[in-house]
Coordinates of N, CA, C and O in Angstrom, one line a residue:
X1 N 121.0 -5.1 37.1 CA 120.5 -6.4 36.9 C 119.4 -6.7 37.9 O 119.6 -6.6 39.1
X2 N 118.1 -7.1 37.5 CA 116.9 -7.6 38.4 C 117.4 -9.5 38.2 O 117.3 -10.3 37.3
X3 N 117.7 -9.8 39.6 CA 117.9 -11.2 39.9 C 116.6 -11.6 41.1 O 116.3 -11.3 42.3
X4 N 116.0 -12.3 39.9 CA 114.6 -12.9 40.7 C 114.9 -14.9 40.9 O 115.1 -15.6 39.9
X5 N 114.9 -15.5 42.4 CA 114.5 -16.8 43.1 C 113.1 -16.6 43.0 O 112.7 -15.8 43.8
X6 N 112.0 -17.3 42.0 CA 110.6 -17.7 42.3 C 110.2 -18.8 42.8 O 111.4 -19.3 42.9
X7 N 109.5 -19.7 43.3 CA 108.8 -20.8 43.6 C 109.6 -21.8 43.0 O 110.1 -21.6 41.9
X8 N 109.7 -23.1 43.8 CA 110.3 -24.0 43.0 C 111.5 -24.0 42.5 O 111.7 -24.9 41.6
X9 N 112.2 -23.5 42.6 CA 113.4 -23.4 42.1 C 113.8 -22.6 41.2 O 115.0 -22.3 41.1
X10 N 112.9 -22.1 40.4 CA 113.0 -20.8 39.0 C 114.2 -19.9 39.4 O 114.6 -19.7 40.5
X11 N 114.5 -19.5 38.3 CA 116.3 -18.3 38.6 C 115.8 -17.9 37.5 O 115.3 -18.5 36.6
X12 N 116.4 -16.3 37.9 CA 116.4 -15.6 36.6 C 117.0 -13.9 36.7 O 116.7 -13.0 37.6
X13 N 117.7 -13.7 35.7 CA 118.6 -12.8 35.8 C 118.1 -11.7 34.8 O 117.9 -12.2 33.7
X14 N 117.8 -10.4 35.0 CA 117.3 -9.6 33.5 C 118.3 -8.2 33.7 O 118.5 -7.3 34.6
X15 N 118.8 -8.5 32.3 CA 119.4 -7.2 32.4 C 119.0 -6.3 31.7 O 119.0 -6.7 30.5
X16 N 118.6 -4.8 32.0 CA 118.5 -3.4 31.3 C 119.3 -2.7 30.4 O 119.8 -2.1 31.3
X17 N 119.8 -2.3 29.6 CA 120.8 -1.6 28.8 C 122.1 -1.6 30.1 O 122.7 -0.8 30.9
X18 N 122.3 -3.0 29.7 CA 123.9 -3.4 30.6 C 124.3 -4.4 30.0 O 123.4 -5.1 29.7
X19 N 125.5 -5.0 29.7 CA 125.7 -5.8 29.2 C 127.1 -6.8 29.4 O 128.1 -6.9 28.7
X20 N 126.7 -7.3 30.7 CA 127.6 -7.9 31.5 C 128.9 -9.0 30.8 O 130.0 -9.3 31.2
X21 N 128.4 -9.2 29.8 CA 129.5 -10.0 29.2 C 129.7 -9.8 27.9 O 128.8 -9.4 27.1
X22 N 130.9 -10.0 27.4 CA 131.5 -9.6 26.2 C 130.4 -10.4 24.2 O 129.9 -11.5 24.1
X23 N 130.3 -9.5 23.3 CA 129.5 -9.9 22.3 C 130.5 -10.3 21.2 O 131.2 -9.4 20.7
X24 N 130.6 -11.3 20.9 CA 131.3 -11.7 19.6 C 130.5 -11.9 18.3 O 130.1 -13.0 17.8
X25 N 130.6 -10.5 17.7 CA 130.3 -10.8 16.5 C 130.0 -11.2 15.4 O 131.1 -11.1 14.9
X26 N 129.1 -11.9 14.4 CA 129.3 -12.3 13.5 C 128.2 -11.7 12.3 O 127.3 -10.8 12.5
X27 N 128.5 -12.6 10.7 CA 127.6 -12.0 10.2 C 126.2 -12.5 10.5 O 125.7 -13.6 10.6
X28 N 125.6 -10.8 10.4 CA 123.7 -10.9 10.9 C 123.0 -11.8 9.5 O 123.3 -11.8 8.2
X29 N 122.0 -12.6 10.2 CA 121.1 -13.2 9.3 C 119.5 -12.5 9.7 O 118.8 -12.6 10.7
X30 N 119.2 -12.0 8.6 CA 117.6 -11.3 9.0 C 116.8 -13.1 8.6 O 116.7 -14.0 7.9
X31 N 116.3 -12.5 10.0 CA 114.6 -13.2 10.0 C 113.9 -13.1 9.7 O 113.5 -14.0 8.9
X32 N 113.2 -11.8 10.1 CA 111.7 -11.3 9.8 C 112.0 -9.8 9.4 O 112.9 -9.2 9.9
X33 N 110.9 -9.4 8.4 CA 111.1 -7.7 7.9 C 109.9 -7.9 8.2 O 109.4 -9.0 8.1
X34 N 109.0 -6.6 8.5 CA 107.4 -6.8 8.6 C 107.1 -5.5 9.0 O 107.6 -4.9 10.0
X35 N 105.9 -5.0 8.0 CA 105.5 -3.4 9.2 C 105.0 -3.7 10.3 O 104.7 -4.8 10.8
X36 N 104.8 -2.4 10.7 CA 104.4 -2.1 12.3 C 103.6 -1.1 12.8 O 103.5 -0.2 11.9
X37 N 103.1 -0.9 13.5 CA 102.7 0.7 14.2 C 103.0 0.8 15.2 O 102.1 1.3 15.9
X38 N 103.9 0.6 15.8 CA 104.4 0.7 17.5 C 105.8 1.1 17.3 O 106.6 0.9 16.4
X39 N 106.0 1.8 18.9 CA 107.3 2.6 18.4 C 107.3 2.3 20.0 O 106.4 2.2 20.8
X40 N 109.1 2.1 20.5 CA 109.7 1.8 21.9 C 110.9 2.8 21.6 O 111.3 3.3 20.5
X41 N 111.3 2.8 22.6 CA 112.4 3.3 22.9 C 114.1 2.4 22.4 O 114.3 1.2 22.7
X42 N 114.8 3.2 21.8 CA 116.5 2.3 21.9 C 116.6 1.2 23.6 O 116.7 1.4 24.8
X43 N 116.6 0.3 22.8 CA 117.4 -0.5 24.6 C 118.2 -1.6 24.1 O 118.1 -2.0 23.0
X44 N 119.4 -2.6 25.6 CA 119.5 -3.5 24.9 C 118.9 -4.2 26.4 O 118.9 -3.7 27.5
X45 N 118.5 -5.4 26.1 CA 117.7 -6.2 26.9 C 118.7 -7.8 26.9 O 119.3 -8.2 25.9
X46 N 118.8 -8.6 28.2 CA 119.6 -9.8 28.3 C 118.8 -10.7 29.3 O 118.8 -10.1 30.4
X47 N 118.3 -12.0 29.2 CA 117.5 -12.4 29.6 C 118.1 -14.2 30.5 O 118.2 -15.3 29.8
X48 N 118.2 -14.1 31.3 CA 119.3 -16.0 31.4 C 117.7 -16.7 32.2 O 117.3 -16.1 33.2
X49 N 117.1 -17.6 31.9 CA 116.3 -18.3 32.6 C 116.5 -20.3 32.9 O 116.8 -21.2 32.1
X50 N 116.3 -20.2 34.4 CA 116.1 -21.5 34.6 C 115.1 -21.8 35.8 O 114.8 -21.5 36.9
X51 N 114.8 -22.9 34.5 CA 113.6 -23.7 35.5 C 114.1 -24.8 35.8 O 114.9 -25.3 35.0
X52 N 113.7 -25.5 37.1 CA 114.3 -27.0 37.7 C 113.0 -28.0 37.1 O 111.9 -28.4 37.6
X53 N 113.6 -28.3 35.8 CA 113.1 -29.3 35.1 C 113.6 -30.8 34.1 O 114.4 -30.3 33.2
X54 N 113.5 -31.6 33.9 CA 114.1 -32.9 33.0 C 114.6 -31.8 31.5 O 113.9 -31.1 30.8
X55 N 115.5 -31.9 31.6 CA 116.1 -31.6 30.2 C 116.0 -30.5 29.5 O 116.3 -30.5 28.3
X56 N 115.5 -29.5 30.1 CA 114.1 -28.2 29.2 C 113.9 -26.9 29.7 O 113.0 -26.1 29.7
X57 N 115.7 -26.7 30.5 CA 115.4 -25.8 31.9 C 116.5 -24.8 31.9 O 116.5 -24.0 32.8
X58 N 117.6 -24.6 30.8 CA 118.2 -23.3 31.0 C 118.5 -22.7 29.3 O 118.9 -23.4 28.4
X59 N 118.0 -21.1 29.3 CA 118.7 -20.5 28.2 C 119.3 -18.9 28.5 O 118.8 -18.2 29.4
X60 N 120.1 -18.5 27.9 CA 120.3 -17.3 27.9 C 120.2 -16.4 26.1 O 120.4 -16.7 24.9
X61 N 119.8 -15.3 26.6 CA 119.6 -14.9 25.3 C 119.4 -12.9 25.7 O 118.9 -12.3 26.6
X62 N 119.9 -12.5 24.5 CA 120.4 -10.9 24.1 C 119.7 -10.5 23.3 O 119.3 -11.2 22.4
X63 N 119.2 -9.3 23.4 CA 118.8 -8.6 22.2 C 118.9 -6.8 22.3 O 118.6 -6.1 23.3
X64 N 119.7 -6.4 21.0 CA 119.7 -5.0 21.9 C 118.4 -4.5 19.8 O 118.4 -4.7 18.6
X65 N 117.6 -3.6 21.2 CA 117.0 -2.7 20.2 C 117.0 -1.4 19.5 O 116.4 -0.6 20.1
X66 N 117.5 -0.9 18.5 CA 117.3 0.2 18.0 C 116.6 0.7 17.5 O 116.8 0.5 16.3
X67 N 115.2 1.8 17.9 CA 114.3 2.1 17.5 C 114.3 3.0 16.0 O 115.2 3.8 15.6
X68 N 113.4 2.8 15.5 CA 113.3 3.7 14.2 C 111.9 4.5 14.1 O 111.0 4.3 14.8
X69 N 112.0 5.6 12.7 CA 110.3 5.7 12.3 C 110.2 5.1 11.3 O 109.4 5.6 10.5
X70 N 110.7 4.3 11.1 CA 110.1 3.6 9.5 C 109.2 2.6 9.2 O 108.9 2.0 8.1
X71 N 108.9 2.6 10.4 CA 107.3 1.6 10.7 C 107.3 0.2 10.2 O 106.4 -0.5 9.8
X72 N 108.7 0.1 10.3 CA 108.7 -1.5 10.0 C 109.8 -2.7 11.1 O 111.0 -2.4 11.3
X73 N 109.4 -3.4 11.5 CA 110.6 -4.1 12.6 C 111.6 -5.2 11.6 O 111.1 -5.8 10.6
X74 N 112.7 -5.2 12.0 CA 113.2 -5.8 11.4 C 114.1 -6.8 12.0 O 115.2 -6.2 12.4
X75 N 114.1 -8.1 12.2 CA 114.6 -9.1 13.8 C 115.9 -10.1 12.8 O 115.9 -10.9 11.9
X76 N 116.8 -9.4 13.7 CA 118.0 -10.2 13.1 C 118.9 -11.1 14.2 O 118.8 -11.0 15.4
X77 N 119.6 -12.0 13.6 CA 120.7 -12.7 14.8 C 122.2 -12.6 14.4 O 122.7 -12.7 13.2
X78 N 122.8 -12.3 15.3 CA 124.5 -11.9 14.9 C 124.9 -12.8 16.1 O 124.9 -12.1 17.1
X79 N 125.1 -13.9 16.3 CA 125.2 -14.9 17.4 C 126.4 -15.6 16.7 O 126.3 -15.8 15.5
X80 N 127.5 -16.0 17.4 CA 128.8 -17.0 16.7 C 128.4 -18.2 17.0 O 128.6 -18.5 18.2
X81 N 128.1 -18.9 16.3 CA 128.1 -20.2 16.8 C 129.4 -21.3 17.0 O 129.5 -22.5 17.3
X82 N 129.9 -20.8 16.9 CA 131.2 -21.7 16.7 C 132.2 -21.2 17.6 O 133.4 -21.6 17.6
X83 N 131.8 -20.4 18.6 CA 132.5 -20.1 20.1 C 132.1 -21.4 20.9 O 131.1 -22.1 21.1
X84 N 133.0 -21.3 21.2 CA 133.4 -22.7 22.3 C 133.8 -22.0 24.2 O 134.2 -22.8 25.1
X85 N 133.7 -21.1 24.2 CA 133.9 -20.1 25.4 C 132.8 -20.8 26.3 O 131.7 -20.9 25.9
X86 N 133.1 -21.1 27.2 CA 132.6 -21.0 28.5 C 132.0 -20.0 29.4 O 132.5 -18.9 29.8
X87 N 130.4 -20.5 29.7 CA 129.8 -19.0 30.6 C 130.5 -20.0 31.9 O 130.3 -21.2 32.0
X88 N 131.0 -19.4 32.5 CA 131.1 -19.7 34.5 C 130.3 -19.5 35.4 O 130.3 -20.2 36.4
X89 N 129.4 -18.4 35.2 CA 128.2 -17.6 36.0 C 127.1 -18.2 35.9 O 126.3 -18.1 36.8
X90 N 126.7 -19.0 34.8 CA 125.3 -19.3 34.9 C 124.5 -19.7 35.5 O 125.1 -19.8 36.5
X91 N 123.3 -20.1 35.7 CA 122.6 -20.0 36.7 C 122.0 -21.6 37.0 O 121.4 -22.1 37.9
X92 N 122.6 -22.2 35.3 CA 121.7 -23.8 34.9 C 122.8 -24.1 36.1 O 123.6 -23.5 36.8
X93 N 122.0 -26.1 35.8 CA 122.5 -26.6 36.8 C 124.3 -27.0 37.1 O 124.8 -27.7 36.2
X94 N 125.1 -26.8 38.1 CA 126.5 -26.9 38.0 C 126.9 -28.7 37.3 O 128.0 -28.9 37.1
X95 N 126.4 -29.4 37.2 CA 126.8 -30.5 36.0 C 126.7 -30.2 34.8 O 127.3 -31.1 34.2
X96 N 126.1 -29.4 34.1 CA 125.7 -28.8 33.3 C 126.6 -27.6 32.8 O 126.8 -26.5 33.4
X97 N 127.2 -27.9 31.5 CA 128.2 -27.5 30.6 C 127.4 -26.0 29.9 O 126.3 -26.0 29.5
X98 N 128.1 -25.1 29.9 CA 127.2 -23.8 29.3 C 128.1 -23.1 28.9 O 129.1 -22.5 29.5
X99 N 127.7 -23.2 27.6 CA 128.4 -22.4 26.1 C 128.1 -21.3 25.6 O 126.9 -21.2 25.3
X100 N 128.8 -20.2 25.4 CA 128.3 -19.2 24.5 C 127.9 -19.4 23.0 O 128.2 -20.5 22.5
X101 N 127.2 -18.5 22.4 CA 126.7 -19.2 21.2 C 125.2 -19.9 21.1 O 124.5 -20.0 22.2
X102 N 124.7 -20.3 20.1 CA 123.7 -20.9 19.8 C 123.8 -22.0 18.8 O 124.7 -22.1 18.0
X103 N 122.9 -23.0 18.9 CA 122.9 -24.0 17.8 C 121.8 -24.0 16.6 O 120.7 -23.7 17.1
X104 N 121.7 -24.2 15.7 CA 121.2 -24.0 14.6 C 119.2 -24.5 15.1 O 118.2 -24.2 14.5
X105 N 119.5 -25.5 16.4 CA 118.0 -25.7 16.6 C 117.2 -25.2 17.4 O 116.0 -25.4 17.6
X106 N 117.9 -24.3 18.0 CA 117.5 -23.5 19.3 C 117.2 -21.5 18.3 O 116.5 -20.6 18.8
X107 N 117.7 -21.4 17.3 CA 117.4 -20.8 16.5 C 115.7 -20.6 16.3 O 114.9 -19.6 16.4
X108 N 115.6 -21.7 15.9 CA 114.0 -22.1 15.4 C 113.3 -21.9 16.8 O 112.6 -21.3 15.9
X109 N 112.8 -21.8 18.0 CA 112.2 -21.2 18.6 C 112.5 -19.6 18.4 O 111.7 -18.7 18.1
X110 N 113.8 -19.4 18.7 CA 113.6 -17.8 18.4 C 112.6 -17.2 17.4 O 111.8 -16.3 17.8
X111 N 112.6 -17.7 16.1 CA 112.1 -17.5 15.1 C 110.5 -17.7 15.4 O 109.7 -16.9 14.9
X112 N 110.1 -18.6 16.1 CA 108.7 -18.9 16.0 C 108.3 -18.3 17.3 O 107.3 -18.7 18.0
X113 N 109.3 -17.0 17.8 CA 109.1 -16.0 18.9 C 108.5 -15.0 17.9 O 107.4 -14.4 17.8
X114 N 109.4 -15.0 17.5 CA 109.7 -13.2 16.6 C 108.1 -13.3 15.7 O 107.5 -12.3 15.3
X115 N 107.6 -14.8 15.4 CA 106.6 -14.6 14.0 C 105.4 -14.3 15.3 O 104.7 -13.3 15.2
X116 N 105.2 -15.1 16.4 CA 104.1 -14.8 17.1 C 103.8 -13.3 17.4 O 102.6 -13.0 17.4
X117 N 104.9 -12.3 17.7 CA 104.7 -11.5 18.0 C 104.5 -10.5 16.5 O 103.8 -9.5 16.4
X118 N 105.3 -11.0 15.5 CA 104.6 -10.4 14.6 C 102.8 -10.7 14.0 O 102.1 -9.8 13.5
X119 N 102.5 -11.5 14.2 CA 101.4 -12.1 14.5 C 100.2 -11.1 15.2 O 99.2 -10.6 14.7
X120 N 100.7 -11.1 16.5 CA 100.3 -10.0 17.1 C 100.6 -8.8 17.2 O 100.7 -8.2 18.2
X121 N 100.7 -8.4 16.4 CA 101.4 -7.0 16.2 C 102.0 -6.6 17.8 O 101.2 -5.9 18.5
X122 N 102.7 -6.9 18.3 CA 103.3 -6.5 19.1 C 104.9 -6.3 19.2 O 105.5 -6.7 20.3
X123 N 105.6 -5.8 18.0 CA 106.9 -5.4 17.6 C 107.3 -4.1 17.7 O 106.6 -3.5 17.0
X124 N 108.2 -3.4 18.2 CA 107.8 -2.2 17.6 C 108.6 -1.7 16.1 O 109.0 -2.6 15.4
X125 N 108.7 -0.6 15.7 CA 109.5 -0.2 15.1 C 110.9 0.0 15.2 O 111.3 0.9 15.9
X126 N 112.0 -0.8 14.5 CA 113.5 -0.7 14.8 C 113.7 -1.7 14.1 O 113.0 -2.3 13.2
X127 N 115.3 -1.9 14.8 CA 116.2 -3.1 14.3 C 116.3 -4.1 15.6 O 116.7 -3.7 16.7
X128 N 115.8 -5.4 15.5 CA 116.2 -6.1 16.8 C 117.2 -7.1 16.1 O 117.3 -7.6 15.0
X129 N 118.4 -7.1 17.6 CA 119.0 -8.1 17.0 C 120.0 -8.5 18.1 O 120.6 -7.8 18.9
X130 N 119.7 -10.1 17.8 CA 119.7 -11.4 18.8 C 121.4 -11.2 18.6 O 121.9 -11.6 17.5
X131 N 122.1 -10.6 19.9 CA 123.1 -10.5 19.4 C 123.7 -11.3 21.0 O 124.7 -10.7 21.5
X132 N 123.4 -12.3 21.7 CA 124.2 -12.9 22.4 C 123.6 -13.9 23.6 O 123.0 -13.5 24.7
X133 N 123.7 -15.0 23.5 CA 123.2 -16.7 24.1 C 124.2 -17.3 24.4 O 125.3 -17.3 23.9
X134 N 123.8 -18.2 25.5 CA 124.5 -19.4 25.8 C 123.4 -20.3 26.4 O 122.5 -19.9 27.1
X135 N 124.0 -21.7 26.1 CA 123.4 -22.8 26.0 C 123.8 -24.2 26.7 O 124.8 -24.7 26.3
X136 N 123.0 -24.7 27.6 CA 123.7 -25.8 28.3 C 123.5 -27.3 27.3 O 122.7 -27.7 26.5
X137 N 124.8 -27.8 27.9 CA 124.8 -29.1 26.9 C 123.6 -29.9 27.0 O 123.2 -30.4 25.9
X138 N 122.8 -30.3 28.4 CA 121.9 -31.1 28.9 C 120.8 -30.2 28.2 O 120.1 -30.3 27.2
X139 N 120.8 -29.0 29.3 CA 119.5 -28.6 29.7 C 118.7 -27.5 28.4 O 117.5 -27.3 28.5
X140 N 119.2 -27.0 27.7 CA 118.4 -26.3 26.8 C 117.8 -26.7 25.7 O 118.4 -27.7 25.4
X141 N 116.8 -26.4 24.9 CA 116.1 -26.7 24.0 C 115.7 -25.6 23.7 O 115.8 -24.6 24.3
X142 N 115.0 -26.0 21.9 CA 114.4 -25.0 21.6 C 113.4 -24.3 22.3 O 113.3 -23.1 22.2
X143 N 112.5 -25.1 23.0 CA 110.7 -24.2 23.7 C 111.6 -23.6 24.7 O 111.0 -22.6 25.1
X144 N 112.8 -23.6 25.3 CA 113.7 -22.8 26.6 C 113.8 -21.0 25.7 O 113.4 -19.9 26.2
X145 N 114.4 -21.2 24.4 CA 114.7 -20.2 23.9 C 113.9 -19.4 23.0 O 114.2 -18.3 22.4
X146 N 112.4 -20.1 22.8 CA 111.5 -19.5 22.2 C 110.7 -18.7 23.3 O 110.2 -17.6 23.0
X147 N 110.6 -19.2 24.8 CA 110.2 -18.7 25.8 C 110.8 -17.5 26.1 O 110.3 -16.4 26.2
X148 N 112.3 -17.9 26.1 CA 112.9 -16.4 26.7 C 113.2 -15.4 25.9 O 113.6 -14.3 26.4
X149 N 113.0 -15.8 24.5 CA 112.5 -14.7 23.5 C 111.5 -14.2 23.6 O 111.5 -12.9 23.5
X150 N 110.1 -14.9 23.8 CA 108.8 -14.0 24.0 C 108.8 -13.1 25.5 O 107.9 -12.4 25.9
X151 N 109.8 -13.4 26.2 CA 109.7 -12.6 27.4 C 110.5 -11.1 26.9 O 110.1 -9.9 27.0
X152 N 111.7 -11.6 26.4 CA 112.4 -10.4 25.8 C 111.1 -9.5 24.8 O 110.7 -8.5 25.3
X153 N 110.7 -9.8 24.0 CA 109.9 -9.1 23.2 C 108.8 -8.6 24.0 O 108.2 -7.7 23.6
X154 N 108.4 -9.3 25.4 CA 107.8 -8.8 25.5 C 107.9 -7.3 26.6 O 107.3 -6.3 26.7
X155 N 109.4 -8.0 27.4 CA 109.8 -6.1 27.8 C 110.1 -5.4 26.9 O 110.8 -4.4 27.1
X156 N 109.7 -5.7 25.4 CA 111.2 -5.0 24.4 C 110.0 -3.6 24.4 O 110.5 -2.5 24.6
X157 N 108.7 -3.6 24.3 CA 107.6 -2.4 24.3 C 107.7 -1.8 25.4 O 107.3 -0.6 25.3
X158 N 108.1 -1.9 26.4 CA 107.6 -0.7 27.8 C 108.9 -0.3 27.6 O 110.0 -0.8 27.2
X159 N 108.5 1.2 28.1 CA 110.0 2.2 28.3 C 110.5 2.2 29.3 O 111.7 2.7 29.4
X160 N 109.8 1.7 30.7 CA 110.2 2.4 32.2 C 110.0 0.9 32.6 O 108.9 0.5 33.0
X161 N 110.9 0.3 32.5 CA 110.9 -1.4 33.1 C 111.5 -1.0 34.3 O 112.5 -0.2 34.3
X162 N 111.0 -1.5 35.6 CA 111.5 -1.6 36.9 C 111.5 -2.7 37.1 O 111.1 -3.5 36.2
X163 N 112.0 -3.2 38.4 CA 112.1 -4.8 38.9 C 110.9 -5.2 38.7 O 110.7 -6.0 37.8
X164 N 109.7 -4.6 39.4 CA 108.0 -4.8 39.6 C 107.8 -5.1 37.9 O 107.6 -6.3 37.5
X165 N 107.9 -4.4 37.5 CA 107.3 -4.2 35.8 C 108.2 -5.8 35.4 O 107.4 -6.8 35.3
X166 N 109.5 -6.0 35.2 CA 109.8 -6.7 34.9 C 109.5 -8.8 35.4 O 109.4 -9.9 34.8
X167 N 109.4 -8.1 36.8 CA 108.7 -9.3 37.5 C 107.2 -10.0 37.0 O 106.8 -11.2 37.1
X168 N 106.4 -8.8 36.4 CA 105.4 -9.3 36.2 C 105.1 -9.7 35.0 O 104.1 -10.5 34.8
X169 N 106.2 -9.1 33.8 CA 106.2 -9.9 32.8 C 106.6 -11.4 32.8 O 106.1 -12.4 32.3
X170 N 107.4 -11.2 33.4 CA 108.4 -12.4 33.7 C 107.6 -13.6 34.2 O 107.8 -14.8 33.8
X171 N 106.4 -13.3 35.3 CA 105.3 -14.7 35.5 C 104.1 -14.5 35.1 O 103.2 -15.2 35.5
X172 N 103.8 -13.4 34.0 CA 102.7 -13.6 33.2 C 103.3 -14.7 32.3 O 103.0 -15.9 32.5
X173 N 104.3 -14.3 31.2 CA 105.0 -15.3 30.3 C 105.0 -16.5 31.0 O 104.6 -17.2 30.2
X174 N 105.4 -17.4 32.2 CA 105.3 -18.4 33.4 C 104.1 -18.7 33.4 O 103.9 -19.9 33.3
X175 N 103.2 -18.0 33.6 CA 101.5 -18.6 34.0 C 101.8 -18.6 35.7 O 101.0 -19.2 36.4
X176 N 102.8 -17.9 36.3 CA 102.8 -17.9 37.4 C 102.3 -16.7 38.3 O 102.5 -15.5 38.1
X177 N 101.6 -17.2 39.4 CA 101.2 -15.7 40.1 C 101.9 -15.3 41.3 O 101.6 -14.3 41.8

């Protein structure tokens, strides 16, 4: 796990093909099918971010990738919404209630993650799939979970992510230097 304190209060936890907490299953709903020309490696990728902000400041979010040659990406979610489990660890703020799962509106940033990058052709080839979030009662929103999806997609292309590699995605996506 790369656990980065930035400026201001920022936290952020990224995990590599580790997967510190348990996945509850459900059925997958595809998103996006779309070709591609880019090819990554198998990984699974887990992302928890918070910013010290009004209302707009923690998400966590999963995605494990399985690469293919079939030159087409294909972005799915297998997320239970209807877990009522408690994360304890989180990083949002301790008044702040944080649920595993996702809500049907925090969805819709994911999605308008997955289309930008299809957009930009920057997907690779495989199956991605949003297989694990939690969400604070106060603090998340959809722009929380669209953000830490385009961070995810955007380590999901490099093969040799280190702390450095991932640090720098991590405040390009930020605007931070």
């Amino acid at each position: 796990m790369f656990k980065y304190s930035l400026k201001n209060g920022l936290e952020a936890n990224i995990w590599i093909n580790e997967v510190p907490m348990v996945i509850q299953s459900c059925k997958s709903e595809i998103l996006v099918e779309e070709s591609t020309e880019l090819y990554a490696n198998t990984k699974k990728l887990i992302m928890e971010l918070f910013i010290p902000r009004d209302h707009n400041n923690y998400a966590l979010l999963g995605i494990d990738f399985v690469a293919t040659n079939e030159k087409k990406v294909i972005a799915k979610i297998n997320i239970n919404n209807q877990n009522q489990t408690k994360y304890k660890d989180a990083i949002a703020l301790s008044i702040d209630t944080v649920t595993y799962g996702i809500i049907d509106e925090y969805k819709e940033g994911i999605i308008n993650s997955i289309h930008k990058h299809v957009k930009s052709q920057t997907l690779p080839s495989g199956i991605i799939t949003y297989n694990i979030s939690a969400y604070a009662e106060i603090g998340s929103s959809q722009k929380m979970f669209e953000l830490v999806s385009d961070i995810l997609l955007s380590l999901l292309i490099h093969d040799n992510i280190d702390e450095h590699k991932a640090l720098q995605i991590l405040k390009g996506s930020l605007n931070i230097r």
